[in-house]
PDB file of C-alpha atoms in Angstrom:
ATOM      1  CA  LYS A  11     226.553 110.394  72.369  1.00  0.00           C
ATOM      2  CA  VAL A  12     229.842 112.345  72.607  1.00  0.00           C
ATOM      3  CA  PRO A  13     232.829 110.288  73.410  1.00  0.00           C
ATOM      4  CA  THR A  14     234.643 111.486  76.287  1.00  0.00           C
ATOM      5  CA  THR A  15     238.385 110.872  78.272  1.00  0.00           C
ATOM      6  CA  LYS A  16     237.382 114.201  80.839  1.00  0.00           C
ATOM      7  CA  ASP A  17     235.002 114.500  83.692  1.00  0.00           C
ATOM      8  CA  ASN A  18     233.504 118.330  82.262  1.00  0.00           C
ATOM      9  CA  ILE A  19     232.134 120.022  79.275  1.00  0.00           C
ATOM     10  CA  VAL A  20     232.460 123.545  78.333  1.00  0.00           C
ATOM     11  CA  LEU A  21     229.686 124.634  75.900  1.00  0.00           C
ATOM     12  CA  PHE A  22     230.159 127.599  73.822  1.00  0.00           C
ATOM     13  CA  ASP A  23     227.477 129.775  71.527  1.00  0.00           C
ATOM     14  CA  MET A  24     229.468 130.873  68.734  1.00  0.00           C
ATOM     15  CA  ASP A  25     228.762 134.547  67.148  1.00  0.00           C
ATOM     16  CA  GLY A  26     229.270 137.382  70.158  1.00  0.00           C
ATOM     17  CA  THR A  27     230.466 134.920  72.335  1.00  0.00           C
ATOM     18  CA  LEU A  28     234.172 132.813  69.912  1.00  0.00           C
ATOM     19  CA  THR A  29     233.424 135.134  67.249  1.00  0.00           C
ATOM     20  CA  GLU A  30     232.526 138.553  66.457  1.00  0.00           C
ATOM     21  CA  ALA A  31     228.613 138.212  64.329  1.00  0.00           C
ATOM     22  CA  ARG A  32     228.873 136.332  61.468  1.00  0.00           C
ATOM     23  CA  LYS A  33     232.839 136.877  61.259  1.00  0.00           C
ATOM     24  CA  LYS A  34     235.440 134.135  61.214  1.00  0.00           C
ATOM     25  CA  ALA A  35     237.591 133.523  65.196  1.00  0.00           C
ATOM     26  CA  ASN A  36     240.419 134.984  65.919  1.00  0.00           C
ATOM     27  CA  TRP A  37     243.417 133.420  66.576  1.00  0.00           C
ATOM     28  CA  SER A  38     244.117 135.101  69.814  1.00  0.00           C
ATOM     29  CA  ILE A  39     241.197 132.901  71.169  1.00  0.00           C
ATOM     30  CA  VAL A  40     242.561 128.984  70.213  1.00  0.00           C
ATOM     31  CA  ARG A  41     244.905 129.951  72.677  1.00  0.00           C
ATOM     32  CA  PRO A  42     242.652 129.633  76.288  1.00  0.00           C
ATOM     33  CA  LEU A  43     240.556 127.412  74.285  1.00  0.00           C
ATOM     34  CA  ARG A  44     243.778 125.059  73.694  1.00  0.00           C
ATOM     35  CA  GLU A  45     244.635 125.045  77.423  1.00  0.00           C
ATOM     36  CA  LEU A  46     240.853 124.355  77.913  1.00  0.00           C
ATOM     37  CA  SER A  47     240.939 121.587  76.333  1.00  0.00           C
ATOM     38  CA  LYS A  48     243.653 119.616  78.474  1.00  0.00           C
ATOM     39  CA  HIS A  49     240.195 120.025  81.248  1.00  0.00           C
ATOM     40  CA  ALA A  50     238.040 119.223  79.652  1.00  0.00           C
ATOM     41  CA  HIS A  51     235.901 118.353  76.077  1.00  0.00           C
ATOM     42  CA  ILE A  52     234.707 121.663  74.130  1.00  0.00           C
ATOM     43  CA  GLY A  53     231.369 121.579  72.659  1.00  0.00           C
ATOM     44  CA  ILE A  54     229.671 124.440  69.859  1.00  0.00           C
ATOM     45  CA  VAL A  55     226.212 124.834  70.061  1.00  0.00           C
ATOM     46  CA  THR A  56     224.796 127.209  67.706  1.00  0.00           C
ATOM     47  CA  GLY A  57     221.775 127.739  65.628  1.00  0.00           C
ATOM     48  CA  SER A  58     223.853 127.947  63.053  1.00  0.00           C
ATOM     49  CA  PRO A  59     223.906 125.425  60.690  1.00  0.00           C
ATOM     50  CA  MET A  60     226.969 123.256  60.760  1.00  0.00           C
ATOM     51  CA  THR A  61     228.131 124.976  56.674  1.00  0.00           C
ATOM     52  CA  TYR A  62     228.622 128.275  59.024  1.00  0.00           C
ATOM     53  CA  LEU A  63     230.355 126.914  61.710  1.00  0.00           C
ATOM     54  CA  GLU A  64     233.247 125.618  59.574  1.00  0.00           C
ATOM     55  CA  GLN A  65     233.682 128.882  58.064  1.00  0.00           C
ATOM     56  CA  GLN A  66     233.749 130.559  61.176  1.00  0.00           C
ATOM     57  CA  CYS A  67     234.836 128.528  63.445  1.00  0.00           C
ATOM     58  CA  GLY A  68     237.579 125.908  60.937  1.00  0.00           C
ATOM     59  CA  ILE A  69     240.997 128.209  62.797  1.00  0.00           C
ATOM     60  CA  LEU A  70     240.101 126.053  66.213  1.00  0.00           C
ATOM     61  CA  TRP A  71     240.908 122.983  64.608  1.00  0.00           C
ATOM     62  CA  THR A  72     242.764 123.383  61.633  1.00  0.00           C
ATOM     63  CA  GLU A  73     245.502 125.372  61.928  1.00  0.00           C
ATOM     64  CA  LEU A  74     249.173 124.016  63.139  1.00  0.00           C
ATOM     65  CA  GLY A  75     249.385 124.965  67.792  1.00  0.00           C
ATOM     66  CA  SER A  76     245.265 124.630  67.342  1.00  0.00           C
ATOM     67  CA  VAL A  77     242.765 123.301  69.306  1.00  0.00           C
ATOM     68  CA  ASN A  78     242.784 118.814  69.154  1.00  0.00           C
ATOM     69  CA  ILE A  79     239.956 117.877  66.782  1.00  0.00           C
ATOM     70  CA  ASP A  80     239.388 115.109  68.423  1.00  0.00           C
ATOM     71  CA  CYS A  81     238.738 117.543  72.184  1.00  0.00           C
ATOM     72  CA  ILE A  82     236.044 119.629  70.114  1.00  0.00           C
ATOM     73  CA  SER A  83     232.271 118.388  69.237  1.00  0.00           C
ATOM     74  CA  LEU A  84     230.380 120.783  67.078  1.00  0.00           C
ATOM     75  CA  PHE A  85     226.655 121.276  67.687  1.00  0.00           C
ATOM     76  CA  PRO A  86     224.451 123.086  64.919  1.00  0.00           C
ATOM     77  CA  CYS A  87     221.547 124.038  65.439  1.00  0.00           C
ATOM     78  CA  ASN A  88     220.135 124.235  69.108  1.00  0.00           C
ATOM     79  CA  GLY A  89     222.216 120.729  69.004  1.00  0.00           C
ATOM     80  CA  THR A  90     219.388 118.971  67.216  1.00  0.00           C
ATOM     81  CA  GLN A  91     222.130 118.730  64.949  1.00  0.00           C
ATOM     82  CA  TYR A  92     225.988 116.945  66.784  1.00  0.00           C
ATOM     83  CA  TYR A  93     228.972 116.528  64.713  1.00  0.00           C
ATOM     84  CA  ALA A  94     232.558 114.296  65.438  1.00  0.00           C
ATOM     85  CA  TYR A  95     235.930 114.295  63.078  1.00  0.00           C
ATOM     86  CA  ASP A  96     235.795 110.738  61.749  1.00  0.00           C
ATOM     87  CA  PHE A  97     239.252 110.379  60.960  1.00  0.00           C
ATOM     88  CA  ARG A  98     238.776 107.812  58.419  1.00  0.00           C
ATOM     89  CA  GLN A  99     236.626 109.996  56.191  1.00  0.00           C
ATOM     90  CA  SER A 100     239.146 113.179  57.045  1.00  0.00           C
ATOM     91  CA  SER A 101     235.940 114.765  57.609  1.00  0.00           C
ATOM     92  CA  TRP A 102     232.766 115.734  59.923  1.00  0.00           C
ATOM     93  CA  VAL A 103     230.110 113.366  60.100  1.00  0.00           C
ATOM     94  CA  ALA A 104     226.878 113.701  61.956  1.00  0.00           C
ATOM     95  CA  ASN A 105     226.094 111.380  64.307  1.00  0.00           C
ATOM     96  CA  SER A 106     222.642 113.230  65.320  1.00  0.00           C
ATOM     97  CA  ASN A 107     219.642 114.589  62.860  1.00  0.00           C
ATOM     98  CA  THR A 108     216.306 115.961  63.066  1.00  0.00           C
ATOM     99  CA  SER A 109     213.494 117.035  60.637  1.00  0.00           C
ATOM    100  CA  MET A 110     211.004 119.753  61.974  1.00  0.00           C
ATOM    101  CA  LYS A 111     209.361 119.531  58.810  1.00  0.00           C
ATOM    102  CA  ASP A 112     209.137 115.783  59.974  1.00  0.00           C
ATOM    103  CA  HIS A 113     208.064 116.850  63.556  1.00  0.00           C
ATOM    104  CA  ILE A 114     205.099 119.342  62.994  1.00  0.00           C
ATOM    105  CA  GLY A 115     203.731 117.708  59.895  1.00  0.00           C
ATOM    106  CA  ASN A 116     204.632 119.869  56.336  1.00  0.00           C
ATOM    107  CA  ASP A 117     200.860 121.749  56.064  1.00  0.00           C
ATOM    108  CA  ASN A 118     201.737 123.008  59.216  1.00  0.00           C
ATOM    109  CA  TYR A 119     204.933 123.416  57.807  1.00  0.00           C
ATOM    110  CA  ARG A 120     204.082 124.978  54.854  1.00  0.00           C
ATOM    111  CA  GLN A 121     201.975 127.011  56.316  1.00  0.00           C
ATOM    112  CA  LEU A 122     204.529 128.383  59.161  1.00  0.00           C
ATOM    113  CA  ILE A 123     206.510 129.555  55.658  1.00  0.00           C
ATOM    114  CA  ARG A 124     203.700 131.164  54.878  1.00  0.00           C
ATOM    115  CA  GLU A 125     203.325 133.541  57.290  1.00  0.00           C
ATOM    116  CA  ILE A 126     206.312 134.337  57.860  1.00  0.00           C
ATOM    117  CA  LEU A 127     206.441 135.809  54.054  1.00  0.00           C
ATOM    118  CA  SER A 128     203.192 137.662  54.925  1.00  0.00           C
ATOM    119  CA  ILE A 129     204.769 139.010  57.946  1.00  0.00           C
ATOM    120  CA  GLN A 130     208.396 140.064  56.235  1.00  0.00           C
ATOM    121  CA  ALA A 131     206.442 142.051  53.129  1.00  0.00           C
ATOM    122  CA  TRP A 132     204.520 143.849  55.776  1.00  0.00           C
ATOM    123  CA  TYR A 133     208.043 144.613  57.402  1.00  0.00           C
ATOM    124  CA  SER A 134     209.647 145.811  53.217  1.00  0.00           C
ATOM    125  CA  ASP A 135     206.515 147.597  53.458  1.00  0.00           C
ATOM    126  CA  ASN A 136     206.660 149.974  56.251  1.00  0.00           C
ATOM    127  CA  ASN A 137     210.333 149.978  56.344  1.00  0.00           C
ATOM    128  CA  HIS A 138     211.603 151.652  52.920  1.00  0.00           C
ATOM    129  CA  GLY A 139     214.262 153.476  54.309  1.00  0.00           C
ATOM    130  CA  LEU A 140     216.145 150.224  55.504  1.00  0.00           C
ATOM    131  CA  PRO A 141     218.807 147.629  53.545  1.00  0.00           C
ATOM    132  CA  LEU A 142     216.730 145.131  52.277  1.00  0.00           C
ATOM    133  CA  THR A 143     218.137 141.518  50.265  1.00  0.00           C
ATOM    134  CA  GLY A 144     217.388 138.717  49.711  1.00  0.00           C
ATOM    135  CA  ASN A 145     217.409 135.426  51.059  1.00  0.00           C
ATOM    136  CA  PHE A 146     214.658 135.761  54.127  1.00  0.00           C
ATOM    137  CA  ILE A 147     214.693 132.603  55.300  1.00  0.00           C
ATOM    138  CA  SER A 148     216.647 129.132  55.616  1.00  0.00           C
ATOM    139  CA  ASP A 149     215.453 125.978  56.098  1.00  0.00           C
ATOM    140  CA  ARG A 150     217.793 124.852  58.603  1.00  0.00           C
ATOM    141  CA  GLN A 151     216.005 121.075  58.693  1.00  0.00           C
ATOM    142  CA  SER A 152     215.470 121.347  62.612  1.00  0.00           C
ATOM    143  CA  MET A 153     214.849 125.482  62.344  1.00  0.00           C
ATOM    144  CA  VAL A 154     213.588 127.650  60.774  1.00  0.00           C
ATOM    145  CA  ASN A 155     215.644 130.950  60.667  1.00  0.00           C
ATOM    146  CA  TRP A 156     213.822 134.383  59.747  1.00  0.00           C
ATOM    147  CA  CYS A 157     216.296 137.024  58.871  1.00  0.00           C
ATOM    148  CA  PRO A 158     214.307 140.374  57.823  1.00  0.00           C
ATOM    149  CA  VAL A 159     217.336 142.384  56.457  1.00  0.00           C
ATOM    150  CA  GLY A 160     217.942 139.200  54.464  1.00  0.00           C
ATOM    151  CA  ARG A 161     220.936 136.873  54.788  1.00  0.00           C
ATOM    152  CA  ASP A 162     222.313 138.480  52.005  1.00  0.00           C
ATOM    153  CA  ALA A 163     223.232 141.330  53.840  1.00  0.00           C
ATOM    154  CA  ASP A 164     226.823 143.299  53.655  1.00  0.00           C
ATOM    155  CA  ASP A 165     228.721 144.434  56.354  1.00  0.00           C
ATOM    156  CA  ASN A 166     227.150 148.155  56.059  1.00  0.00           C
ATOM    157  CA  CYS A 167     223.610 146.329  55.526  1.00  0.00           C
ATOM    158  CA  ARG A 168     223.896 144.059  59.043  1.00  0.00           C
ATOM    159  CA  SER A 169     225.244 147.137  61.017  1.00  0.00           C
ATOM    160  CA  GLU A 170     222.428 149.703  59.449  1.00  0.00           C
ATOM    161  CA  PHE A 171     219.668 146.561  60.562  1.00  0.00           C
ATOM    162  CA  VAL A 172     221.583 145.924  64.240  1.00  0.00           C
ATOM    163  CA  ALA A 173     221.391 149.967  64.919  1.00  0.00           C
ATOM    164  CA  PHE A 174     217.689 150.316  64.106  1.00  0.00           C
ATOM    165  CA  ASP A 175     216.779 146.829  66.015  1.00  0.00           C
ATOM    166  CA  LYS A 176     218.612 147.786  68.727  1.00  0.00           C
ATOM    167  CA  GLU A 177     216.819 151.654  69.023  1.00  0.00           C
ATOM    168  CA  GLN A 178     213.133 150.429  67.728  1.00  0.00           C
ATOM    169  CA  ARG A 179     213.646 146.881  68.975  1.00  0.00           C
ATOM    170  CA  CYS A 180     211.950 145.639  65.678  1.00  0.00           C
ATOM    171  CA  ARG A 181     212.729 141.711  65.779  1.00  0.00           C
ATOM    172  CA  GLU A 182     210.969 141.392  69.021  1.00  0.00           C
ATOM    173  CA  THR A 183     207.913 142.895  67.012  1.00  0.00           C
ATOM    174  CA  LEU A 184     207.794 140.613  64.513  1.00  0.00           C
ATOM    175  CA  LYS A 185     208.568 137.708  66.867  1.00  0.00           C
ATOM    176  CA  GLU A 186     205.167 138.675  69.026  1.00  0.00           C
ATOM    177  CA  GLU A 187     203.553 139.298  64.881  1.00  0.00           C
ATOM    178  CA  LEU A 188     204.836 135.656  63.861  1.00  0.00           C
ATOM    179  CA  GLU A 189     203.322 133.861  67.723  1.00  0.00           C
ATOM    180  CA  ASP A 190     200.268 136.030  66.496  1.00  0.00           C
ATOM    181  CA  ALA A 191     200.156 134.691  63.253  1.00  0.00           C
ATOM    182  CA  LEU A 192     200.710 130.981  64.266  1.00  0.00           C
ATOM    183  CA  SER A 193     198.134 131.511  66.825  1.00  0.00           C
ATOM    184  CA  GLN A 194     195.413 132.184  64.828  1.00  0.00           C
ATOM    185  CA  VAL A 195     196.249 128.961  62.636  1.00  0.00           C
ATOM    186  CA  SER A 196     195.564 127.245  65.493  1.00  0.00           C
ATOM    187  CA  ILE A 197     199.695 125.718  64.737  1.00  0.00           C
ATOM    188  CA  GLU A 198     200.731 125.125  68.995  1.00  0.00           C
ATOM    189  CA  ASN A 199     204.161 124.305  70.471  1.00  0.00           C
ATOM    190  CA  ILE A 200     206.382 126.746  67.743  1.00  0.00           C
ATOM    191  CA  VAL A 201     209.064 128.680  69.850  1.00  0.00           C
ATOM    192  CA  CYS A 202     210.719 131.773  68.263  1.00  0.00           C
ATOM    193  CA  THR A 203     214.152 132.868  69.621  1.00  0.00           C
ATOM    194  CA  LEU A 204     215.848 135.798  69.006  1.00  0.00           C
ATOM    195  CA  GLY A 205     219.081 134.102  66.524  1.00  0.00           C
ATOM    196  CA  GLY A 206     222.243 136.550  67.207  1.00  0.00           C
ATOM    197  CA  ASN A 207     221.747 140.035  65.491  1.00  0.00           C
ATOM    198  CA  THR A 208     219.588 140.387  62.840  1.00  0.00           C
ATOM    199  CA  SER A 209     217.484 136.771  62.541  1.00  0.00           C
ATOM    200  CA  ILE A 210     214.374 135.043  64.790  1.00  0.00           C
ATOM    201  CA  ASP A 211     215.148 131.656  65.193  1.00  0.00           C
ATOM    202  CA  ILE A 212     211.832 128.949  65.228  1.00  0.00           C
ATOM    203  CA  TYR A 213     212.073 126.215  66.242  1.00  0.00           C
ATOM    204  CA  PRO A 214     209.473 122.815  68.306  1.00  0.00           C
ATOM    205  CA  SER A 215     208.716 123.403  71.695  1.00  0.00           C
ATOM    206  CA  GLY A 216     211.921 122.004  73.796  1.00  0.00           C
ATOM    207  CA  TRP A 217     214.415 122.548  70.756  1.00  0.00           C
ATOM    208  CA  ASP A 218     216.106 125.300  72.334  1.00  0.00           C
ATOM    209  CA  LYS A 219     219.885 125.283  73.293  1.00  0.00           C
ATOM    210  CA  THR A 220     218.744 122.511  76.181  1.00  0.00           C
ATOM    211  CA  TYR A 221     218.557 119.956  73.695  1.00  0.00           C
ATOM    212  CA  VAL A 222     222.373 119.616  73.342  1.00  0.00           C
ATOM    213  CA  LEU A 223     222.188 117.660  76.763  1.00  0.00           C
ATOM    214  CA  ARG A 224     220.275 114.803  75.505  1.00  0.00           C
ATOM    215  CA  HIS A 225     223.695 113.873  73.769  1.00  0.00           C
ATOM    216  CA  LEU A 226     226.164 115.289  77.053  1.00  0.00           C
ATOM    217  CA  ASP A 227     224.266 113.244  80.322  1.00  0.00           C
ATOM    218  CA  MET A 228     228.027 110.978  80.691  1.00  0.00           C
ATOM    219  CA  TYR A 229     229.707 113.884  81.543  1.00  0.00           C
ATOM    220  CA  LYS A 230     229.539 115.616  85.274  1.00  0.00           C
ATOM    221  CA  THR A 231     229.839 118.623  84.822  1.00  0.00           C
ATOM    222  CA  VAL A 232     228.257 120.551  82.264  1.00  0.00           C
ATOM    223  CA  TYR A 233     230.022 124.629  81.744  1.00  0.00           C
ATOM    224  CA  PHE A 234     228.162 126.643  79.010  1.00  0.00           C
ATOM    225  CA  VAL A 235     229.125 130.506  77.466  1.00  0.00           C
ATOM    226  CA  GLY A 236     227.075 132.925  75.442  1.00  0.00           C
ATOM    227  CA  ASP A 237     226.199 136.124  75.138  1.00  0.00           C
ATOM    228  CA  LYS A 238     222.295 136.178  74.453  1.00  0.00           C
ATOM    229  CA  CYS A 239     221.151 135.299  78.206  1.00  0.00           C
ATOM    230  CA  THR A 240     218.868 137.540  79.291  1.00  0.00           C
ATOM    231  CA  GLY A 241     215.134 138.083  77.721  1.00  0.00           C
ATOM    232  CA  TYR A 242     214.443 136.286  74.300  1.00  0.00           C
ATOM    233  CA  GLY A 243     217.614 136.221  73.758  1.00  0.00           C
ATOM    234  CA  ASN A 244     218.253 132.318  72.325  1.00  0.00           C
ATOM    235  CA  ASP A 245     221.291 131.205  74.644  1.00  0.00           C
ATOM    236  CA  ARG A 246     219.052 131.623  78.482  1.00  0.00           C
ATOM    237  CA  SER A 247     216.858 128.725  77.857  1.00  0.00           C
ATOM    238  CA  LEU A 248     220.910 126.232  78.182  1.00  0.00           C
ATOM    239  CA  TYR A 249     221.969 129.452  80.364  1.00  0.00           C
ATOM    240  CA  GLU A 250     218.990 129.258  82.805  1.00  0.00           C
ATOM    241  CA  GLU A 251     219.200 125.256  82.986  1.00  0.00           C
ATOM    242  CA  LEU A 252     222.967 125.156  83.988  1.00  0.00           C
ATOM    243  CA  ASP A 253     223.575 127.046  87.082  1.00  0.00           C
ATOM    244  CA  PRO A 254     224.743 130.823  86.429  1.00  0.00           C
ATOM    245  CA  GLY A 255     227.741 131.661  87.905  1.00  0.00           C
ATOM    246  CA  VAL A 256     228.591 128.830  88.508  1.00  0.00           C
ATOM    247  CA  THR A 257     228.635 126.408  85.219  1.00  0.00           C
ATOM    248  CA  SER A 258     227.086 128.368  82.778  1.00  0.00           C
ATOM    249  CA  PHE A 259     228.479 132.085  81.932  1.00  0.00           C
ATOM    250  CA  GLU A 260     227.248 135.593  79.850  1.00  0.00           C
ATOM    251  CA  THR A 261     230.169 136.803  77.949  1.00  0.00           C
ATOM    252  CA  THR A 262     230.138 140.653  76.808  1.00  0.00           C
ATOM    253  CA  GLY A 263     232.254 139.149  73.639  1.00  0.00           C
ATOM    254  CA  PRO A 264     235.004 137.371  72.664  1.00  0.00           C
ATOM    255  CA  ASP A 265     237.817 138.634  74.849  1.00  0.00           C
ATOM    256  CA  ASP A 266     235.419 138.727  77.796  1.00  0.00           C
ATOM    257  CA  THR A 267     234.921 134.695  76.606  1.00  0.00           C
ATOM    258  CA  MET A 268     238.280 134.426  77.166  1.00  0.00           C
ATOM    259  CA  LYS A 269     238.477 135.221  80.358  1.00  0.00           C
ATOM    260  CA  ILE A 270     235.816 133.233  81.255  1.00  0.00           C
ATOM    261  CA  ILE A 271     237.374 130.237  79.763  1.00  0.00           C
ATOM    262  CA  ARG A 272     241.181 131.569  82.556  1.00  0.00           C
ATOM    263  CA  ASN A 273     238.437 131.228  85.391  1.00  0.00           C
ATOM    264  CA  ILE A 274     236.816 128.230  84.567  1.00  0.00           C
ATOM    265  CA  ILE A 275     240.359 126.374  83.536  1.00  0.00           C
ATOM    266  CA  LYS A 276     241.473 128.435  88.290  1.00  0.00           C
ATOM    267  CA  SER A 277     238.062 126.500  89.104  1.00  0.00           C
ATOM    268  CA  MET A 278     238.759 123.590  87.931  1.00  0.00           C
ATOM    269  CA  ASP A 279     242.575 122.983  88.800  1.00  0.00           C
ATOM    270  CA  GLU A 280     241.350 123.701  92.076  1.00  0.00           C
ATOM    271  CA  LYS A 281     238.703 121.554  92.574  1.00  0.00           C
ATOM    272  CA  ASN A 282     241.466 118.757  91.414  1.00  0.00           C
ATOM    273  CA  ALA A 283     243.911 120.322  94.020  1.00  0.00           C
TER     274      ALA A 283
END
């Protein structure tokens, strides 16, 4: 369980909430988070792996004047993994881990990968004008991340794909194709959601972002801020599990997140007045 000396924890999504998609956090977000840490523990829950968290959010705890590292917990892969900082080892240490392959079985896992590759080939053959790089499938231990444009895409390729996806909703089509394919081969209880701006997260039923709550039953109040809280967005489950507008909030980006943080602090001060 997550250690606490406070009654509250505020969870944040990463991409589109604390950072721009696949970008490093800006120093401007540090000041409000540092102030928030006086009132609540801070958690970052993301579909991304731990390596991305350290790359994109390191400024939040490594710079002079940043947030005290013992006030932060990291929950990669939808919270199916939990990391706390160990001062003796001077590093983040995993306290909880899960394996999708073990959960669904090796045969089903291999079939899932084959179905993704088959649909990826179809997508590649039917979208010659779109960028195509490499690293389409990422095994994140407790989930599979499928990126049709490829994780090796640069900013220009990503931007071109994002614009196409907004207009044509191609990820929604691919998601539905995969769900149908899995149904055809009798692989059940697998959930597919849109991850970030370019990918699809695939994981066992119940392993969405509400999974993080299993680590947090010692807190009186859990807050959440995310940007993909509607439709197929991977923040929706946790956003709706809490109390939208009261303890869960949808943001439009890091600037809006800073405003939400100030409002959360204000509401906590009012409760304690």
